[in-house]
């Protein structure tokens, strides 16, 4: 029994140590692959914000069209110009189908990961990591990822530096610190899950969802919302992705916000 307990604690440490700041500081020199020189915070960009935004809009729009039968309440709240835009896109996608009310007779709904593959040429998903004691990881399940592509998003509740996160952080390996000190809690269990769902319900405007909460479940609507399970590099395996920060603009289409896997902890701090 003591041996099993010690093995369990050792496995937990093996997963957590890569997020334990003192351990990271002591071991930086042992693994140069974990170091990436950044001259200035403003220059820590692999691709431009315009490219990131373009990718998100492309994927979210494809997901919206795929779920069009479920969007009737949202469409009633959108301007005619926006509804006409989607009508035109549907007509092109379905070879001249112009009557939206007949869409349910014409369309076969695809799974979100299939939509991601059709849109970007690849799909990703969670699976058991190939790294020893690393828990889950993220893998390309279909297609090829071109260099510079957006492959995932880090979901979770966004906390400003002064906001309370002590209880959520206990035993939580998914707290991510941004360059400006803002924290993202990407844990899909426990109190973190409760907090996110509470904030998600708080910000909802009738049928309009301001964020996506399906990443907390096994039925994910946004297939990119798996970034919290991307593992760090190891001494044996170099990193094949890197992190980049992106602020969603205020003019982001309101009908597509239902696919954003982030929510601000405070109502007055939309980001």
PDB file of C-alpha atoms in Angstrom:
ATOM      1  CA  UNK A   1       0.000   0.000   0.000  1.00  0.00           C
ATOM      2  CA  UNK A   2       2.748   2.572   0.868  1.00  0.00           C
ATOM      3  CA  UNK A   3       4.538   1.622  -2.351  1.00  0.00           C
ATOM      4  CA  UNK A   4       1.420   2.263  -4.442  1.00  0.00           C
ATOM      5  CA  UNK A   5       0.916   5.615  -2.695  1.00  0.00           C
ATOM      6  CA  UNK A   6       4.508   6.645  -3.369  1.00  0.00           C
ATOM      7  CA  UNK A   7       4.227   5.611  -7.022  1.00  0.00           C
ATOM      8  CA  UNK A   8       1.051   7.663  -7.341  1.00  0.00           C
ATOM      9  CA  UNK A   9       2.724  10.709  -5.791  1.00  0.00           C
ATOM     10  CA  UNK A  10       5.764  10.277  -8.042  1.00  0.00           C
ATOM     11  CA  UNK A  11       3.560  10.111 -11.153  1.00  0.00           C
ATOM     12  CA  UNK A  12       1.723  13.260 -10.075  1.00  0.00           C
ATOM     13  CA  UNK A  13       5.058  15.030  -9.534  1.00  0.00           C
ATOM     14  CA  UNK A  14       6.245  13.873 -12.954  1.00  0.00           C
ATOM     15  CA  UNK A  15       3.281  15.643 -14.536  1.00  0.00           C
ATOM     16  CA  UNK A  16       3.323  18.725 -12.303  1.00  0.00           C
ATOM     17  CA  UNK A  17       7.050  19.539 -12.135  1.00  0.00           C
ATOM     18  CA  UNK A  18       7.036  21.189 -15.575  1.00  0.00           C
ATOM     19  CA  UNK A  19       4.690  23.810 -14.111  1.00  0.00           C
ATOM     20  CA  UNK A  20       6.529  24.206 -10.771  1.00  0.00           C
ATOM     21  CA  UNK A  21       8.503  27.450 -11.077  1.00  0.00           C
ATOM     22  CA  UNK A  22      11.460  26.572  -8.748  1.00  0.00           C
ATOM     23  CA  UNK A  23      11.991  23.255 -10.552  1.00  0.00           C
ATOM     24  CA  UNK A  24      11.839  24.966 -13.945  1.00  0.00           C
ATOM     25  CA  UNK A  25      14.380  27.603 -12.830  1.00  0.00           C
ATOM     26  CA  UNK A  26      16.809  24.958 -11.593  1.00  0.00           C
ATOM     27  CA  UNK A  27      16.529  22.852 -14.735  1.00  0.00           C
ATOM     28  CA  UNK A  28      16.557  25.464 -17.493  1.00  0.00           C
ATOM     29  CA  UNK A  29      20.264  24.954 -18.104  1.00  0.00           C
ATOM     30  CA  UNK A  30      19.759  21.186 -18.451  1.00  0.00           C
ATOM     31  CA  UNK A  31      17.376  21.556 -21.370  1.00  0.00           C
ATOM     32  CA  UNK A  32      18.197  24.404 -23.778  1.00  0.00           C
ATOM     33  CA  UNK A  33      15.193  23.438 -25.901  1.00  0.00           C
ATOM     34  CA  UNK A  34      12.925  25.074 -23.334  1.00  0.00           C
ATOM     35  CA  UNK A  35      14.552  28.463 -23.931  1.00  0.00           C
ATOM     36  CA  UNK A  36      13.343  30.830 -26.636  1.00  0.00           C
ATOM     37  CA  UNK A  37      14.924  34.253 -26.949  1.00  0.00           C
ATOM     38  CA  UNK A  38      12.402  37.070 -27.172  1.00  0.00           C
ATOM     39  CA  UNK A  39      13.889  40.589 -27.543  1.00  0.00           C
ATOM     40  CA  UNK A  40      10.654  42.363 -26.591  1.00  0.00           C
ATOM     41  CA  UNK A  41       7.176  41.255 -25.536  1.00  0.00           C
ATOM     42  CA  UNK A  42       5.701  43.019 -28.563  1.00  0.00           C
ATOM     43  CA  UNK A  43       7.933  40.938 -30.858  1.00  0.00           C
ATOM     44  CA  UNK A  44       6.876  37.577 -29.444  1.00  0.00           C
ATOM     45  CA  UNK A  45       4.831  36.762 -32.546  1.00  0.00           C
ATOM     46  CA  UNK A  46       5.382  33.805 -34.839  1.00  0.00           C
ATOM     47  CA  UNK A  47       2.550  34.832 -37.144  1.00  0.00           C
ATOM     48  CA  UNK A  48       0.655  38.098 -37.348  1.00  0.00           C
ATOM     49  CA  UNK A  49      -2.517  38.812 -35.385  1.00  0.00           C
ATOM     50  CA  UNK A  50      -4.284  39.257 -38.713  1.00  0.00           C
ATOM     51  CA  UNK A  51      -3.418  35.676 -39.671  1.00  0.00           C
ATOM     52  CA  UNK A  52      -4.611  34.358 -36.302  1.00  0.00           C
ATOM     53  CA  UNK A  53      -7.884  36.279 -36.603  1.00  0.00           C
ATOM     54  CA  UNK A  54      -8.369  35.082 -40.173  1.00  0.00           C
ATOM     55  CA  UNK A  55      -7.939  31.454 -39.124  1.00  0.00           C
ATOM     56  CA  UNK A  56     -10.396  31.767 -36.232  1.00  0.00           C
ATOM     57  CA  UNK A  57     -13.015  33.462 -38.391  1.00  0.00           C
ATOM     58  CA  UNK A  58     -12.601  30.836 -41.102  1.00  0.00           C
ATOM     59  CA  UNK A  59     -13.017  27.906 -38.693  1.00  0.00           C
ATOM     60  CA  UNK A  60     -15.808  29.473 -36.626  1.00  0.00           C
ATOM     61  CA  UNK A  61     -17.754  30.467 -39.715  1.00  0.00           C
ATOM     62  CA  UNK A  62     -17.527  26.917 -41.048  1.00  0.00           C
ATOM     63  CA  UNK A  63     -18.729  25.575 -37.683  1.00  0.00           C
ATOM     64  CA  UNK A  64     -21.607  28.079 -37.685  1.00  0.00           C
ATOM     65  CA  UNK A  65     -22.738  27.028 -41.143  1.00  0.00           C
ATOM     66  CA  UNK A  66     -22.482  23.376 -40.181  1.00  0.00           C
ATOM     67  CA  UNK A  67     -24.738  24.035 -37.165  1.00  0.00           C
ATOM     68  CA  UNK A  68     -27.066  26.316 -39.087  1.00  0.00           C
ATOM     69  CA  UNK A  69     -30.197  24.353 -38.218  1.00  0.00           C
ATOM     70  CA  UNK A  70     -29.569  25.184 -34.544  1.00  0.00           C
ATOM     71  CA  UNK A  71     -28.957  28.897 -35.117  1.00  0.00           C
ATOM     72  CA  UNK A  72     -32.512  30.095 -35.830  1.00  0.00           C
ATOM     73  CA  UNK A  73     -32.867  32.039 -32.550  1.00  0.00           C
ATOM     74  CA  UNK A  74     -29.526  33.741 -33.070  1.00  0.00           C
ATOM     75  CA  UNK A  75     -30.356  34.668 -36.660  1.00  0.00           C
ATOM     76  CA  UNK A  76     -33.486  36.564 -35.538  1.00  0.00           C
ATOM     77  CA  UNK A  77     -31.229  38.940 -33.585  1.00  0.00           C
ATOM     78  CA  UNK A  78     -28.770  39.624 -36.402  1.00  0.00           C
ATOM     79  CA  UNK A  79     -28.982  42.438 -38.980  1.00  0.00           C
ATOM     80  CA  UNK A  80     -30.368  41.565 -42.401  1.00  0.00           C
ATOM     81  CA  UNK A  81     -26.977  42.185 -43.986  1.00  0.00           C
ATOM     82  CA  UNK A  82     -25.374  39.506 -41.786  1.00  0.00           C
ATOM     83  CA  UNK A  83     -28.168  37.003 -42.460  1.00  0.00           C
ATOM     84  CA  UNK A  84     -27.831  37.653 -46.178  1.00  0.00           C
ATOM     85  CA  UNK A  85     -24.103  36.980 -45.959  1.00  0.00           C
ATOM     86  CA  UNK A  86     -24.686  33.541 -44.483  1.00  0.00           C
ATOM     87  CA  UNK A  87     -27.454  32.862 -46.988  1.00  0.00           C
ATOM     88  CA  UNK A  88     -25.012  33.585 -49.808  1.00  0.00           C
ATOM     89  CA  UNK A  89     -22.350  31.372 -48.235  1.00  0.00           C
ATOM     90  CA  UNK A  90     -24.842  28.544 -47.880  1.00  0.00           C
ATOM     91  CA  UNK A  91     -25.917  28.939 -51.495  1.00  0.00           C
ATOM     92  CA  UNK A  92     -22.312  28.568 -52.625  1.00  0.00           C
ATOM     93  CA  UNK A  93     -21.579  25.695 -50.273  1.00  0.00           C
ATOM     94  CA  UNK A  94     -24.663  23.726 -51.181  1.00  0.00           C
ATOM     95  CA  UNK A  95     -24.692  24.459 -54.898  1.00  0.00           C
ATOM     96  CA  UNK A  96     -27.405  27.036 -55.172  1.00  0.00           C
ATOM     97  CA  UNK A  97     -29.607  26.150 -52.201  1.00  0.00           C
ATOM     98  CA  UNK A  98     -31.116  29.560 -51.447  1.00  0.00           C
ATOM     99  CA  UNK A  99     -34.066  28.722 -49.237  1.00  0.00           C
ATOM    100  CA  UNK A 100     -32.682  28.468 -45.714  1.00  0.00           C
ATOM    101  CA  UNK A 101     -35.815  26.809 -44.410  1.00  0.00           C
ATOM    102  CA  UNK A 102     -35.094  23.806 -46.661  1.00  0.00           C
ATOM    103  CA  UNK A 103     -31.547  23.454 -45.387  1.00  0.00           C
ATOM    104  CA  UNK A 104     -32.385  20.596 -43.030  1.00  0.00           C
ATOM    105  CA  UNK A 105     -33.400  18.538 -46.058  1.00  0.00           C
ATOM    106  CA  UNK A 106     -30.217  19.286 -47.957  1.00  0.00           C
ATOM    107  CA  UNK A 107     -27.389  19.214 -45.427  1.00  0.00           C
ATOM    108  CA  UNK A 108     -25.521  16.425 -43.701  1.00  0.00           C
ATOM    109  CA  UNK A 109     -24.070  17.700 -40.434  1.00  0.00           C
ATOM    110  CA  UNK A 110     -20.387  16.942 -39.945  1.00  0.00           C
ATOM    111  CA  UNK A 111     -18.519  16.457 -36.689  1.00  0.00           C
ATOM    112  CA  UNK A 112     -16.477  19.502 -35.546  1.00  0.00           C
ATOM    113  CA  UNK A 113     -13.166  17.712 -36.157  1.00  0.00           C
ATOM    114  CA  UNK A 114     -14.311  16.962 -39.720  1.00  0.00           C
ATOM    115  CA  UNK A 115     -15.125  20.641 -40.226  1.00  0.00           C
ATOM    116  CA  UNK A 116     -11.632  21.531 -38.980  1.00  0.00           C
ATOM    117  CA  UNK A 117     -10.091  19.129 -41.487  1.00  0.00           C
ATOM    118  CA  UNK A 118     -12.242  20.438 -44.350  1.00  0.00           C
ATOM    119  CA  UNK A 119     -11.328  24.033 -43.428  1.00  0.00           C
ATOM    120  CA  UNK A 120      -7.627  23.898 -42.507  1.00  0.00           C
ATOM    121  CA  UNK A 121      -6.511  20.539 -43.906  1.00  0.00           C
ATOM    122  CA  UNK A 122      -5.862  18.872 -40.555  1.00  0.00           C
ATOM    123  CA  UNK A 123      -7.612  17.884 -37.342  1.00  0.00           C
ATOM    124  CA  UNK A 124      -6.361  17.583 -33.759  1.00  0.00           C
ATOM    125  CA  UNK A 125      -7.602  15.758 -30.677  1.00  0.00           C
ATOM    126  CA  UNK A 126      -6.685  14.773 -27.137  1.00  0.00           C
ATOM    127  CA  UNK A 127      -5.090  11.380 -26.523  1.00  0.00           C
ATOM    128  CA  UNK A 128      -2.694   9.719 -24.108  1.00  0.00           C
ATOM    129  CA  UNK A 129       0.703  11.405 -24.379  1.00  0.00           C
ATOM    130  CA  UNK A 130       3.690   9.533 -25.793  1.00  0.00           C
ATOM    131  CA  UNK A 131       5.809  11.148 -23.050  1.00  0.00           C
ATOM    132  CA  UNK A 132       6.219   9.038 -19.932  1.00  0.00           C
ATOM    133  CA  UNK A 133       3.999  10.201 -17.037  1.00  0.00           C
ATOM    134  CA  UNK A 134       2.791  13.186 -19.079  1.00  0.00           C
ATOM    135  CA  UNK A 135      -0.903  12.289 -18.959  1.00  0.00           C
ATOM    136  CA  UNK A 136      -2.848  13.549 -21.950  1.00  0.00           C
ATOM    137  CA  UNK A 137      -1.434  15.212 -25.027  1.00  0.00           C
ATOM    138  CA  UNK A 138      -2.666  16.681 -28.317  1.00  0.00           C
ATOM    139  CA  UNK A 139      -2.116  14.851 -31.597  1.00  0.00           C
ATOM    140  CA  UNK A 140      -2.769  15.492 -35.264  1.00  0.00           C
ATOM    141  CA  UNK A 141      -5.352  12.857 -36.106  1.00  0.00           C
ATOM    142  CA  UNK A 142      -5.731  13.595 -39.817  1.00  0.00           C
ATOM    143  CA  UNK A 143      -3.966  15.602 -42.492  1.00  0.00           C
ATOM    144  CA  UNK A 144      -0.774  17.672 -42.308  1.00  0.00           C
ATOM    145  CA  UNK A 145      -0.166  20.917 -40.396  1.00  0.00           C
ATOM    146  CA  UNK A 146       1.662  23.571 -42.438  1.00  0.00           C
ATOM    147  CA  UNK A 147       4.308  25.715 -40.761  1.00  0.00           C
ATOM    148  CA  UNK A 148       2.828  28.774 -39.071  1.00  0.00           C
ATOM    149  CA  UNK A 149      -0.690  27.358 -38.733  1.00  0.00           C
ATOM    150  CA  UNK A 150      -2.903  27.883 -35.685  1.00  0.00           C
ATOM    151  CA  UNK A 151      -3.329  24.384 -34.224  1.00  0.00           C
ATOM    152  CA  UNK A 152      -5.160  25.004 -30.939  1.00  0.00           C
ATOM    153  CA  UNK A 153      -6.484  27.531 -28.443  1.00  0.00           C
ATOM    154  CA  UNK A 154      -5.845  27.624 -24.693  1.00  0.00           C
ATOM    155  CA  UNK A 155      -9.343  27.609 -23.133  1.00  0.00           C
ATOM    156  CA  UNK A 156     -10.364  28.756 -19.682  1.00  0.00           C
ATOM    157  CA  UNK A 157     -11.319  31.588 -17.360  1.00  0.00           C
ATOM    158  CA  UNK A 158      -9.207  34.734 -17.751  1.00  0.00           C
ATOM    159  CA  UNK A 159      -8.072  36.391 -14.507  1.00  0.00           C
ATOM    160  CA  UNK A 160      -6.495  39.800 -14.132  1.00  0.00           C
ATOM    161  CA  UNK A 161      -3.429  39.983 -11.872  1.00  0.00           C
ATOM    162  CA  UNK A 162      -5.447  41.337  -8.941  1.00  0.00           C
ATOM    163  CA  UNK A 163      -8.339  38.859  -9.112  1.00  0.00           C
ATOM    164  CA  UNK A 164      -8.692  35.923  -6.671  1.00  0.00           C
ATOM    165  CA  UNK A 165      -7.524  32.558  -7.964  1.00  0.00           C
ATOM    166  CA  UNK A 166      -6.006  30.920  -4.863  1.00  0.00           C
ATOM    167  CA  UNK A 167      -8.571  28.148  -4.353  1.00  0.00           C
ATOM    168  CA  UNK A 168      -8.801  27.421  -8.079  1.00  0.00           C
ATOM    169  CA  UNK A 169      -5.007  27.073  -8.266  1.00  0.00           C
ATOM    170  CA  UNK A 170      -4.638  24.411  -5.560  1.00  0.00           C
ATOM    171  CA  UNK A 171      -3.374  21.237  -7.231  1.00  0.00           C
ATOM    172  CA  UNK A 172      -4.164  22.782 -10.610  1.00  0.00           C
ATOM    173  CA  UNK A 173      -1.509  22.222 -13.334  1.00  0.00           C
ATOM    174  CA  UNK A 174      -3.484  24.202 -15.942  1.00  0.00           C
ATOM    175  CA  UNK A 175      -2.915  27.773 -14.709  1.00  0.00           C
ATOM    176  CA  UNK A 176      -1.227  29.627 -17.565  1.00  0.00           C
ATOM    177  CA  UNK A 177       0.509  32.958 -17.022  1.00  0.00           C
ATOM    178  CA  UNK A 178       0.562  35.402 -19.932  1.00  0.00           C
ATOM    179  CA  UNK A 179       3.357  37.876 -20.608  1.00  0.00           C
ATOM    180  CA  UNK A 180       1.437  40.710 -18.924  1.00  0.00           C
ATOM    181  CA  UNK A 181       0.681  38.661 -15.809  1.00  0.00           C
ATOM    182  CA  UNK A 182      -2.876  37.756 -16.777  1.00  0.00           C
ATOM    183  CA  UNK A 183      -3.752  34.171 -15.829  1.00  0.00           C
ATOM    184  CA  UNK A 184      -5.829  31.607 -17.737  1.00  0.00           C
ATOM    185  CA  UNK A 185      -7.301  28.684 -15.820  1.00  0.00           C
ATOM    186  CA  UNK A 186      -7.632  25.856 -18.345  1.00  0.00           C
ATOM    187  CA  UNK A 187      -8.709  23.171 -15.880  1.00  0.00           C
ATOM    188  CA  UNK A 188     -11.857  21.341 -17.010  1.00  0.00           C
ATOM    189  CA  UNK A 189     -12.584  19.839 -13.593  1.00  0.00           C
ATOM    190  CA  UNK A 190     -13.432  20.822 -10.021  1.00  0.00           C
ATOM    191  CA  UNK A 191     -13.957  24.411  -8.902  1.00  0.00           C
ATOM    192  CA  UNK A 192     -12.393  25.742 -12.117  1.00  0.00           C
ATOM    193  CA  UNK A 193     -15.151  24.087 -14.122  1.00  0.00           C
ATOM    194  CA  UNK A 194     -17.836  25.549 -11.845  1.00  0.00           C
ATOM    195  CA  UNK A 195     -16.373  29.065 -12.087  1.00  0.00           C
ATOM    196  CA  UNK A 196     -16.169  28.953 -15.885  1.00  0.00           C
ATOM    197  CA  UNK A 197     -19.746  27.743 -16.287  1.00  0.00           C
ATOM    198  CA  UNK A 198     -20.973  30.414 -13.893  1.00  0.00           C
ATOM    199  CA  UNK A 199     -19.233  33.187 -15.835  1.00  0.00           C
ATOM    200  CA  UNK A 200     -20.445  31.690 -19.124  1.00  0.00           C
ATOM    201  CA  UNK A 201     -24.067  31.815 -17.964  1.00  0.00           C
ATOM    202  CA  UNK A 202     -23.629  35.319 -16.532  1.00  0.00           C
ATOM    203  CA  UNK A 203     -22.512  36.823 -19.854  1.00  0.00           C
ATOM    204  CA  UNK A 204     -25.127  35.148 -22.034  1.00  0.00           C
ATOM    205  CA  UNK A 205     -27.548  37.504 -23.806  1.00  0.00           C
ATOM    206  CA  UNK A 206     -30.671  35.463 -24.499  1.00  0.00           C
ATOM    207  CA  UNK A 207     -29.725  32.978 -27.242  1.00  0.00           C
ATOM    208  CA  UNK A 208     -26.393  34.747 -27.826  1.00  0.00           C
ATOM    209  CA  UNK A 209     -23.524  32.958 -26.064  1.00  0.00           C
ATOM    210  CA  UNK A 210     -20.429  35.036 -25.411  1.00  0.00           C
ATOM    211  CA  UNK A 211     -18.207  31.975 -25.019  1.00  0.00           C
ATOM    212  CA  UNK A 212     -18.060  28.219 -25.510  1.00  0.00           C
ATOM    213  CA  UNK A 213     -18.372  25.864 -22.538  1.00  0.00           C
ATOM    214  CA  UNK A 214     -18.406  22.574 -24.459  1.00  0.00           C
ATOM    215  CA  UNK A 215     -14.633  22.167 -23.975  1.00  0.00           C
ATOM    216  CA  UNK A 216     -15.566  21.184 -20.408  1.00  0.00           C
ATOM    217  CA  UNK A 217     -17.370  18.137 -21.800  1.00  0.00           C
ATOM    218  CA  UNK A 218     -16.592  15.235 -24.107  1.00  0.00           C
ATOM    219  CA  UNK A 219     -18.670  16.843 -26.910  1.00  0.00           C
ATOM    220  CA  UNK A 220     -16.437  19.756 -27.936  1.00  0.00           C
ATOM    221  CA  UNK A 221     -17.990  22.173 -30.453  1.00  0.00           C
ATOM    222  CA  UNK A 222     -14.728  24.019 -31.107  1.00  0.00           C
ATOM    223  CA  UNK A 223     -12.111  21.380 -32.012  1.00  0.00           C
ATOM    224  CA  UNK A 224      -9.282  23.878 -31.468  1.00  0.00           C
ATOM    225  CA  UNK A 225     -10.062  24.194 -27.734  1.00  0.00           C
ATOM    226  CA  UNK A 226      -7.534  21.581 -26.575  1.00  0.00           C
ATOM    227  CA  UNK A 227      -4.473  23.785 -26.070  1.00  0.00           C
ATOM    228  CA  UNK A 228      -4.232  23.175 -22.318  1.00  0.00           C
ATOM    229  CA  UNK A 229      -3.252  19.563 -23.057  1.00  0.00           C
ATOM    230  CA  UNK A 230      -0.336  20.430 -25.332  1.00  0.00           C
ATOM    231  CA  UNK A 231       2.739  19.151 -23.472  1.00  0.00           C
ATOM    232  CA  UNK A 232       6.058  20.916 -23.111  1.00  0.00           C
ATOM    233  CA  UNK A 233       9.143  19.630 -24.890  1.00  0.00           C
ATOM    234  CA  UNK A 234      11.446  17.151 -23.177  1.00  0.00           C
ATOM    235  CA  UNK A 235      15.141  16.314 -23.363  1.00  0.00           C
ATOM    236  CA  UNK A 236      14.303  13.685 -25.965  1.00  0.00           C
ATOM    237  CA  UNK A 237      11.657  15.509 -27.992  1.00  0.00           C
ATOM    238  CA  UNK A 238      11.856  19.059 -29.269  1.00  0.00           C
ATOM    239  CA  UNK A 239       8.788  21.306 -29.285  1.00  0.00           C
ATOM    240  CA  UNK A 240       6.900  21.367 -32.575  1.00  0.00           C
ATOM    241  CA  UNK A 241       4.511  24.173 -31.584  1.00  0.00           C
ATOM    242  CA  UNK A 242       4.898  27.429 -29.677  1.00  0.00           C
ATOM    243  CA  UNK A 243       2.620  29.702 -27.687  1.00  0.00           C
ATOM    244  CA  UNK A 244       1.418  33.065 -28.929  1.00  0.00           C
ATOM    245  CA  UNK A 245      -0.911  35.566 -27.278  1.00  0.00           C
ATOM    246  CA  UNK A 246      -3.836  37.065 -29.125  1.00  0.00           C
ATOM    247  CA  UNK A 247      -6.513  39.515 -27.969  1.00  0.00           C
ATOM    248  CA  UNK A 248      -9.897  38.993 -29.595  1.00  0.00           C
ATOM    249  CA  UNK A 249     -10.966  42.356 -31.089  1.00  0.00           C
ATOM    250  CA  UNK A 250     -14.102  44.090 -29.844  1.00  0.00           C
ATOM    251  CA  UNK A 251     -15.591  43.906 -33.360  1.00  0.00           C
ATOM    252  CA  UNK A 252     -15.482  40.092 -33.410  1.00  0.00           C
ATOM    253  CA  UNK A 253     -18.768  38.809 -34.935  1.00  0.00           C
ATOM    254  CA  UNK A 254     -21.213  38.293 -32.085  1.00  0.00           C
ATOM    255  CA  UNK A 255     -22.752  35.188 -33.658  1.00  0.00           C
ATOM    256  CA  UNK A 256     -19.329  33.495 -33.667  1.00  0.00           C
ATOM    257  CA  UNK A 257     -18.460  34.225 -30.034  1.00  0.00           C
ATOM    258  CA  UNK A 258     -20.253  30.999 -29.108  1.00  0.00           C
ATOM    259  CA  UNK A 259     -17.061  29.196 -30.227  1.00  0.00           C
ATOM    260  CA  UNK A 260     -14.593  31.259 -28.146  1.00  0.00           C
ATOM    261  CA  UNK A 261     -13.365  29.004 -25.297  1.00  0.00           C
ATOM    262  CA  UNK A 262     -12.454  31.873 -22.942  1.00  0.00           C
ATOM    263  CA  UNK A 263     -14.428  34.040 -20.538  1.00  0.00           C
ATOM    264  CA  UNK A 264     -13.352  36.914 -18.277  1.00  0.00           C
ATOM    265  CA  UNK A 265     -13.685  36.317 -14.541  1.00  0.00           C
ATOM    266  CA  UNK A 266     -14.975  39.865 -14.049  1.00  0.00           C
ATOM    267  CA  UNK A 267     -17.883  41.066 -16.151  1.00  0.00           C
ATOM    268  CA  UNK A 268     -16.315  44.480 -16.780  1.00  0.00           C
ATOM    269  CA  UNK A 269     -13.022  43.034 -18.052  1.00  0.00           C
ATOM    270  CA  UNK A 270     -13.790  41.667 -21.500  1.00  0.00           C
ATOM    271  CA  UNK A 271     -10.561  40.801 -23.309  1.00  0.00           C
TER     272      UNK A 271
END
